[in-house]
Tab-separated table of C-alpha atoms in Angstrom:
chain	number	residue	atom	x	y	z
A	14	ALA	CA	-37.070	7.791	-0.959
A	15	VAL	CA	-34.436	5.020	-1.036
A	16	VAL	CA	-35.539	3.923	-4.521
A	17	VAL	CA	-35.420	7.487	-5.881
A	18	VAL	CA	-32.011	8.344	-4.374
A	19	ASP	CA	-30.668	4.957	-5.476
A	20	GLN	CA	-31.829	5.276	-9.075
A	21	VAL	CA	-30.706	8.917	-9.385
A	22	SER	CA	-27.268	8.046	-7.989
A	23	LYS	CA	-26.950	5.071	-10.353
A	24	THR	CA	-27.912	7.242	-13.331
A	25	TRP	CA	-25.225	9.708	-12.280
A	26	ALA	CA	-22.678	6.883	-11.871
A	27	LEU	CA	-23.418	5.489	-15.334
A	28	ARG	CA	-22.722	8.904	-16.875
A	29	ALA	CA	-19.875	10.194	-14.705
A	30	LEU	CA	-17.805	7.046	-14.203
A	31	GLN	CA	-17.480	5.731	-17.766
A	32	ASP	CA	-13.962	7.110	-18.038
A	33	GLY	CA	-12.803	5.534	-14.796
A	34	PRO	CA	-12.958	5.940	-11.038
A	35	ILE	CA	-13.185	9.245	-9.215
A	36	GLU	CA	-11.003	9.338	-6.107
A	37	LEU	CA	-12.519	11.221	-3.188
A	38	PHE	CA	-10.470	10.826	0.009
A	39	TRP	CA	-8.564	8.161	1.921
A	40	THR	CA	-9.653	4.891	0.285
A	41	LEU	CA	-13.121	6.098	-0.807
A	42	GLN	CA	-13.716	6.367	-4.511
A	43	PHE	CA	-16.545	6.049	-7.009
A	44	ASN	CA	-15.835	3.110	-9.297
A	45	LEU	CA	-18.443	1.743	-11.719
A	46	THR	CA	-19.114	-2.007	-11.717
A	47	PHE	CA	-22.041	-4.274	-12.559
A	48	ASN	CA	-23.040	-7.168	-10.323
A	49	THR	CA	-24.901	-10.000	-12.059
A	50	GLY	CA	-24.759	-12.221	-8.996
A	51	ALA	CA	-25.604	-12.047	-5.315
A	52	ALA	CA	-24.184	-9.865	-2.567
A	53	PHE	CA	-20.437	-9.267	-2.770
A	54	SER	CA	-20.561	-10.379	-6.451
A	55	ARG	CA	-20.892	-14.025	-5.468
A	56	PHE	CA	-22.589	-16.450	-7.833
A	57	PRO	CA	-22.235	-14.371	-11.026
A	58	GLY	CA	-24.882	-15.038	-13.647
A	59	LEU	CA	-27.560	-16.079	-11.160
A	60	GLY	CA	-29.227	-12.658	-11.378
A	61	PRO	CA	-32.610	-13.947	-12.591
A	62	TYR	CA	-32.930	-16.280	-9.591
A	63	ILE	CA	-31.740	-13.586	-7.213
A	64	GLY	CA	-34.202	-11.181	-8.843
A	65	ILE	CA	-37.079	-13.588	-8.223
A	66	LEU	CA	-35.971	-13.992	-4.613
A	67	ALA	CA	-35.751	-10.193	-4.231
A	68	ALA	CA	-39.273	-9.826	-5.639
A	69	VAL	CA	-40.602	-12.381	-3.159
A	70	VAL	CA	-38.818	-10.589	-0.305
A	71	ALA	CA	-40.224	-7.226	-1.462
A	72	VAL	CA	-43.780	-8.596	-1.544
A	73	GLY	CA	-43.250	-10.201	1.869
A	74	LEU	CA	-42.003	-6.891	3.273
A	75	LEU	CA	-45.040	-5.083	1.887
A	76	TRP	CA	-47.335	-7.673	3.400
A	77	SER	CA	-45.702	-7.782	6.827
A	78	GLY	CA	-44.881	-4.080	6.835
A	79	ARG	CA	-48.527	-3.091	7.063
A	80	THR	CA	-48.702	-4.472	10.595
A	81	VAL	CA	-45.470	-3.061	12.007
A	82	PRO	CA	-46.644	-1.330	15.187
A	83	THR	CA	-43.713	1.014	15.817
A	84	ARG	CA	-42.451	3.917	13.754
A	85	THR	CA	-38.866	2.669	14.067
A	86	GLY	CA	-39.866	-0.747	12.741
A	87	ALA	CA	-41.812	0.832	9.875
A	88	VAL	CA	-38.822	2.961	8.857
A	89	ALA	CA	-36.597	-0.133	8.995
A	90	VAL	CA	-38.961	-2.124	6.778
A	91	GLY	CA	-39.171	0.839	4.389
A	92	LEU	CA	-35.377	1.043	4.084
A	93	ILE	CA	-35.086	-2.675	3.372
A	94	PHE	CA	-37.987	-2.574	0.903
A	95	GLY	CA	-36.539	0.462	-0.897
A	96	GLY	CA	-33.150	-1.204	-1.205
A	97	ALA	CA	-34.642	-4.437	-2.511
A	98	VAL	CA	-36.748	-2.577	-5.092
A	99	GLY	CA	-33.802	-0.393	-6.164
A	100	ASN	CA	-31.636	-3.399	-6.965
A	101	LEU	CA	-34.584	-5.301	-8.441
A	102	LEU	CA	-35.175	-2.423	-10.871
A	103	ASP	CA	-31.575	-2.729	-12.031
A	104	ARG	CA	-31.994	-6.430	-12.693
A	105	ALA	CA	-35.195	-5.729	-14.623
A	106	VAL	CA	-34.091	-2.791	-16.789
A	107	ARG	CA	-30.336	-3.164	-17.330
A	108	ALA	CA	-29.058	-5.123	-20.291
A	109	GLY	CA	-28.439	-8.730	-19.415
A	110	ALA	CA	-29.273	-12.337	-20.115
A	111	GLY	CA	-33.034	-12.849	-20.010
A	112	CYS	CA	-35.667	-11.630	-17.606
A	113	LEU	CA	-34.142	-10.050	-14.483
A	114	GLY	CA	-30.672	-10.793	-15.834
A	115	GLY	CA	-29.370	-7.232	-15.795
A	116	GLY	CA	-26.438	-6.257	-13.660
A	117	VAL	CA	-26.925	-4.161	-10.538
A	118	VAL	CA	-24.998	-0.886	-10.757
A	119	ASP	CA	-22.469	-0.643	-7.924
A	120	PHE	CA	-20.151	2.346	-7.572
A	121	ILE	CA	-19.295	3.163	-3.934
A	122	ASP	CA	-15.845	1.695	-3.459
A	123	VAL	CA	-13.911	1.895	-0.197
A	124	GLN	CA	-11.306	-0.522	-1.667
A	125	TRP	CA	-11.234	-2.754	1.413
A	126	TYR	CA	-14.854	-3.901	1.101
A	127	PRO	CA	-16.948	-5.030	-1.875
A	128	ILE	CA	-18.278	-2.212	-4.080
A	129	PHE	CA	-21.885	-1.290	-3.225
A	130	ASN	CA	-24.673	1.232	-3.941
A	131	VAL	CA	-27.328	3.309	-2.165
A	132	ALA	CA	-29.853	0.434	-2.266
A	133	ASP	CA	-27.362	-1.775	-0.437
A	134	VAL	CA	-26.918	0.939	2.203
A	135	GLY	CA	-30.706	1.035	2.627
A	136	VAL	CA	-30.888	-2.730	3.139
A	137	VAL	CA	-28.043	-2.794	5.668
A	138	LEU	CA	-29.226	0.271	7.625
A	139	GLY	CA	-32.781	-1.082	7.592
A	140	ALA	CA	-31.646	-4.451	8.914
A	141	LEU	CA	-29.625	-2.801	11.701
A	142	LEU	CA	-32.531	-0.531	12.575
A	143	LEU	CA	-34.897	-3.515	12.622
A	144	LEU	CA	-32.573	-5.305	15.044
A	145	PHE	CA	-32.488	-2.190	17.217
A	146	ALA	CA	-36.286	-1.845	17.114
A	147	THR	CA	-36.737	-5.487	18.034
A	148	ALA	CA	-34.294	-5.209	20.929
A	149	ARG	CA	-35.835	-1.939	22.127
A	150	TYR	CA	-39.522	-2.643	21.650
A	151	GLY	CA	-39.712	-6.447	21.624
A	152	ASP	CA	-42.818	-7.536	19.774
A	153	GLY	CA	-43.720	-3.886	19.382
A	154	ASP	CA	-47.183	-4.052	20.939
A	155	PRO	CA	-47.941	-0.337	21.435
A	156	ALA	CA	-50.292	-1.120	24.341
A	157	ASP	CA	-47.426	-2.765	26.235
A	158	ASP	CA	-45.179	0.247	25.560
A	159	ALA	CA	-47.836	2.707	26.767
A	160	GLU	CA	-48.410	0.725	29.979
A	161	ALA	CA	-44.677	0.525	30.633
A	162	ASP	CA	-44.311	4.276	30.068
A	163	GLU	CA	-47.182	5.049	32.476
A	164	ALA	CA	-45.727	2.773	35.159
A	165	ALA	CA	-42.293	4.358	34.740
A	166	ALA	CA	-43.773	7.856	35.004
A	167	GLY	CA	-45.080	7.034	38.490
A	168	ASP	CA	-47.839	9.619	38.602
A	169	GLY	CA	-48.916	8.263	42.003
A	170	THR	CA	-52.399	7.222	40.923
A	171	GLU	CA	-51.523	3.628	40.175
A	172	GLN	CA	-49.231	1.196	41.858
A	173	SER	CA	-47.519	-1.569	39.953
A	174	THR	CA	-47.280	-4.775	41.976
A	175	ASP	CA	-44.528	-6.184	39.826
A	176	ARG	CA	-42.127	-3.527	41.082
A	177	LEU	CA	-42.658	-4.168	44.804
A	178	VAL	CA	-39.863	-5.906	46.608
A	179	ASP	CA	-40.265	-7.686	49.982
A	180	GLY	CA	-37.715	-6.940	52.647
A	181	PRO	CA	-35.881	-3.937	54.040
């Protein structure tokens, strides 16, 4: 879903923003730019290397994502993967210098932060969600979560010795 929304929004931006930015409200505007470097437009011209790194990350996410035991973790990995693929597609298909040398289409401009796109939002939200899932579920072993839920329910049929406290 992230890849589709990202690519559709970038296609719209390429058509609608050729004549200049569209101001929305406060400091938010749509403003078309192309990033041939890394995040925040650092290291311009290193797109092919960044593209290779993004491809490796995407393959790694696919590989590790098949064993994510929680739904929250799986959604997080999916958001990050979708964002990486969305920007990788730009590097592969946009005009640029050599293989993966195309510029990533960025167009969401708040004017006090670097210009970004839907794929970037997917990566950031996915990373935050992954941090949340890790903090909430730890290693994510579903058996541990089920046992903890049963103990917390206190149905009276089992007694957990780790919750007993000596003393008054």
